[in-house]
XYZ file of C-alpha atoms in Angstrom:
316
model
C 71.910 84.212 93.380
C 69.085 86.759 93.775
C 71.553 89.635 93.893
C 73.148 88.447 90.668
C 69.759 88.095 88.947
C 68.802 91.659 89.911
C 72.123 92.885 88.560
C 71.479 91.203 85.220
C 67.932 92.558 84.969
C 69.170 96.089 85.588
C 71.853 95.590 82.957
C 69.296 94.456 80.396
C 67.137 97.488 81.129
C 70.111 99.768 80.527
C 71.163 98.017 77.316
C 68.954 99.889 74.853
C 70.105 103.222 76.217
C 73.724 102.133 75.992
C 73.372 101.094 72.348
C 71.674 104.363 71.503
C 74.412 106.332 73.223
C 77.132 104.580 71.256
C 75.306 105.176 67.993
C 74.718 108.837 68.800
C 78.354 109.582 69.585
C 79.653 107.625 66.604
C 81.351 105.027 68.804
C 84.450 105.063 70.950
C 87.784 105.237 69.192
C 86.536 107.310 66.238
C 87.612 110.671 67.589
C 91.252 110.444 66.517
C 92.576 108.913 69.748
C 96.149 107.650 69.604
C 96.484 103.895 69.083
C 97.963 102.170 72.132
C 98.099 98.700 70.524
C 96.901 97.282 67.202
C 96.827 93.803 65.673
C 95.065 91.855 62.930
C 92.525 89.250 64.014
C 91.707 85.999 62.206
C 89.077 87.605 59.994
C 91.707 90.012 58.643
C 90.344 92.995 60.556
C 92.753 95.427 62.195
C 91.783 95.853 65.851
C 92.990 99.047 67.515
C 93.018 99.709 71.248
C 93.347 103.316 72.417
C 94.499 102.190 75.870
C 95.065 99.075 77.951
C 91.641 97.435 78.525
C 90.245 97.675 82.023
C 87.160 95.494 81.461
C 87.294 92.545 79.068
C 84.629 90.246 77.649
C 85.569 86.773 76.370
C 82.777 84.860 74.658
C 84.468 81.459 74.193
C 85.728 79.390 77.128
C 88.985 78.213 75.531
C 89.848 81.828 74.764
C 88.965 82.795 78.338
C 91.623 80.304 79.389
C 94.162 81.909 77.033
C 93.288 85.358 78.395
C 93.786 84.047 81.937
C 97.111 82.482 80.970
C 98.139 85.901 79.651
C 97.398 87.399 83.050
C 94.061 88.926 82.098
C 90.753 88.925 83.964
C 87.515 87.914 82.266
C 84.740 90.224 83.469
C 82.029 89.350 80.949
C 81.676 85.898 79.443
C 79.548 82.761 78.873
C 78.465 80.033 81.261
C 81.017 77.478 80.083
C 83.896 79.812 81.057
C 82.615 79.928 84.640
C 82.001 76.167 84.717
C 85.566 75.514 83.578
C 87.000 77.921 86.135
C 88.249 80.634 83.775
C 85.923 83.346 85.083
C 84.572 84.114 88.537
C 81.019 83.679 89.729
C 80.676 87.463 89.635
C 81.252 87.607 85.868
C 78.366 88.947 83.764
C 76.988 86.143 81.569
C 75.842 87.064 78.069
C 75.087 83.405 77.286
C 74.427 80.610 79.742
C 76.200 77.958 77.685
C 79.088 77.791 75.226
C 78.512 81.128 73.483
C 76.411 79.967 70.552
C 74.000 82.801 71.290
C 75.009 86.227 72.564
C 72.882 88.830 74.335
C 74.491 91.816 72.615
C 72.405 94.375 74.503
C 73.592 93.002 77.833
C 77.131 92.780 76.474
C 77.207 96.466 75.516
C 75.489 97.503 78.737
C 78.185 95.706 80.719
C 80.746 98.198 79.424
C 83.607 96.145 77.933
C 86.733 97.937 76.709
C 87.763 94.896 74.661
C 85.927 91.762 73.485
C 87.375 88.410 72.380
C 85.198 86.205 70.153
C 85.426 82.937 68.243
C 85.619 83.341 64.471
C 83.979 79.917 64.105
C 80.740 80.693 65.958
C 78.295 82.720 63.878
C 76.651 84.516 66.802
C 80.042 85.675 68.063
C 81.249 86.786 64.639
C 78.032 88.778 64.235
C 78.468 90.300 67.699
C 82.039 91.319 66.848
C 80.862 93.087 63.698
C 78.201 94.972 65.649
C 80.618 95.922 68.429
C 83.325 97.153 66.072
C 80.794 99.265 64.183
C 79.815 100.784 67.538
C 83.416 101.566 68.423
C 83.989 98.727 70.893
C 87.086 96.785 69.759
C 86.171 93.117 69.275
C 88.614 90.525 67.925
C 87.733 87.163 66.373
C 90.286 84.378 66.839
C 90.622 80.818 65.581
C 92.922 78.243 67.219
C 93.443 74.940 65.399
C 97.194 74.389 65.871
C 99.811 75.072 68.502
C 101.166 77.849 66.275
C 97.712 79.456 66.333
C 97.730 79.262 70.123
C 101.177 80.898 70.309
C 100.046 83.728 68.045
C 96.897 84.454 70.062
C 98.776 84.146 73.361
C 101.362 86.656 72.118
C 98.645 89.188 71.273
C 97.017 88.669 74.663
C 100.283 89.008 76.603
C 101.135 92.136 74.612
C 97.812 93.607 75.737
C 98.252 92.542 79.371
C 101.906 93.663 79.222
C 102.979 90.319 80.633
C 105.917 88.901 78.613
C 106.720 86.439 81.407
C 103.345 84.764 80.837
C 104.250 84.307 77.157
C 107.593 82.772 78.098
C 106.053 80.376 80.647
C 102.859 79.421 78.796
C 104.194 79.710 75.260
C 107.932 79.434 74.713
C 108.521 76.806 77.400
C 105.628 74.713 76.083
C 107.105 74.970 72.573
C 110.486 73.752 73.810
C 108.848 70.684 75.352
C 106.892 69.999 72.149
C 110.056 70.293 70.043
C 111.745 67.714 72.271
C 108.773 65.369 71.955
C 108.686 65.653 68.168
C 112.422 65.010 68.017
C 111.871 61.777 69.917
C 109.793 60.352 67.049
C 111.625 62.022 64.176
C 112.546 59.460 61.538
C 110.269 56.705 62.842
C 110.394 54.252 59.918
C 106.901 52.781 59.977
C 103.940 54.769 58.682
C 100.868 54.229 60.835
C 97.447 54.184 59.167
C 94.834 55.669 61.469
C 91.175 56.618 61.568
C 90.257 59.719 63.535
C 86.612 59.940 64.621
C 84.713 62.737 66.335
C 81.895 60.882 68.031
C 78.502 62.154 69.100
C 75.541 60.368 70.612
C 74.412 58.827 67.319
C 75.269 58.124 63.688
C 74.333 61.589 62.398
C 76.699 63.285 64.861
C 79.608 60.876 64.365
C 82.053 61.501 61.527
C 85.637 60.903 60.516
C 87.699 64.098 60.528
C 90.782 65.134 58.555
C 93.737 67.303 59.553
C 92.070 70.490 58.346
C 88.875 69.705 60.274
C 90.127 68.884 63.778
C 93.281 69.904 65.621
C 93.879 66.395 67.015
C 93.843 64.928 63.498
C 96.375 67.605 62.493
C 98.601 66.611 65.427
C 98.443 62.948 64.425
C 99.461 63.877 60.885
C 102.405 65.837 62.277
C 103.416 62.697 64.177
C 103.783 60.789 60.918
C 100.474 58.950 60.730
C 98.227 58.694 57.693
C 94.518 59.259 58.228
C 92.449 57.000 55.972
C 89.766 59.715 55.845
C 92.135 61.716 53.640
C 91.681 59.050 50.939
C 88.017 58.138 51.379
C 85.757 61.192 51.236
C 82.764 58.980 51.964
C 84.054 58.760 55.553
C 83.530 62.476 56.022
C 79.755 62.015 55.815
C 79.744 59.352 58.513
C 81.530 56.074 59.101
C 81.314 54.041 55.900
C 81.916 50.475 57.056
C 83.040 49.415 53.573
C 85.664 52.169 53.401
C 86.954 51.418 56.904
C 87.210 47.675 56.199
C 89.035 48.304 52.917
C 91.616 50.577 54.576
C 91.849 48.487 57.784
C 93.548 51.167 59.941
C 96.243 50.277 62.465
C 94.795 52.675 65.054
C 91.436 54.296 65.755
C 91.335 57.531 67.769
C 88.023 58.847 69.076
C 87.267 62.343 70.355
C 83.851 62.859 71.926
C 81.545 65.848 71.643
C 78.466 66.787 73.625
C 77.666 64.217 76.295
C 80.815 62.145 76.745
C 78.889 59.196 78.197
C 76.416 59.153 75.301
C 79.192 59.439 72.688
C 81.201 56.622 74.252
C 78.115 54.426 74.510
C 77.374 54.933 70.805
C 80.944 54.212 69.699
C 81.141 51.174 71.998
C 78.104 49.783 70.183
C 79.751 50.449 66.797
C 83.030 48.805 67.780
C 81.116 45.767 69.105
C 79.672 45.006 65.658
C 81.202 41.853 64.062
C 82.631 43.690 61.043
C 84.383 46.265 63.263
C 85.618 43.470 65.533
C 87.469 42.061 62.506
C 89.529 45.237 62.045
C 93.218 45.074 62.934
C 92.969 48.105 65.230
C 90.124 46.547 67.235
C 91.644 43.068 67.377
C 94.958 44.472 68.622
C 93.308 46.839 71.098
C 94.710 49.851 69.253
C 91.710 52.141 69.691
C 91.404 54.898 72.248
C 89.008 57.544 73.512
C 90.972 60.776 73.798
C 90.552 62.784 77.028
C 88.062 65.616 76.681
C 90.186 68.211 78.476
C 92.987 67.798 75.922
C 91.188 66.953 72.691
C 87.659 68.362 72.762
C 88.601 71.675 74.319
C 91.769 73.350 73.060
C 94.746 72.206 75.185
C 96.350 75.684 75.257
C 99.230 75.621 77.795
C 98.879 71.820 77.956
C 99.531 71.323 74.246
C 102.754 69.455 75.092
C 100.721 67.037 77.239
C 98.419 66.407 74.280
C 101.382 65.613 72.007
C 102.887 63.325 74.660
C 99.559 61.505 75.037
C 99.297 60.784 71.299
C 102.955 59.780 71.028
C 102.432 57.328 73.867
C 99.531 55.714 72.011
C 101.077 55.592 68.532
C 104.681 54.825 69.375
C 104.260 53.240 72.820
C 106.809 55.626 74.333
């Protein structure tokens, strides 16, 4: 632990000099080098690599998993990537948590050849802009559907030159998903559902629509109708009147933050007499969705996530 702390302190001390050096030379990749690989990220920016990266930074844990699935190694990252097992204990940490803040000086000083960021986290989007202006290629991705995952995985496996990883972790997963969707194709009965992302209290707990959460999008693909699509008041919280009026057949709950605190809050909501009168509660058709599949992106386990929802909705 002490050795690692000393390493990080030395890196911080070198950061200012590293930034100055990049600015002085105009940044790597601006000297007319041939492009080894280029792609467009999810902000519309063309990212060009002059050679295969030797040292990669990934600032979002779900993307660190994708990079690992592609056969890549994450050398620089955030604490959550290490906690989830997608980076080693020797990885340089530029944020101790989930990547909502980024120590850009330490990041530059750590010498990445390529950086992967989340387009949905402001600190990471800002870091990507700074890095690209300094000549360090930094891509921003966004994964909300399985198709998004396939696209990002394909880019990553192109960079790692590992087409077998794309076949195993992409194409084979797609084949299993296609089979699952075929198993419910033409189901005659439309299911009315309520999808809730629960936090530890009322202010953090809201209904979510298909364009706001990937699990709600999956449920829509499975032929359900989310009552939040009709009642905008649900998007600001859980309007009891709107829920009672719609009386959903199923309630699906994804937790955020502390899972225990979120479940405790939702248990207290569902125990209220008015909620107890709902069809979904009376019939036991409400479920807390597993965190590893529905809070974090399921990535190569996307077929498992579909199978889980199909089992709940269609009892297959």
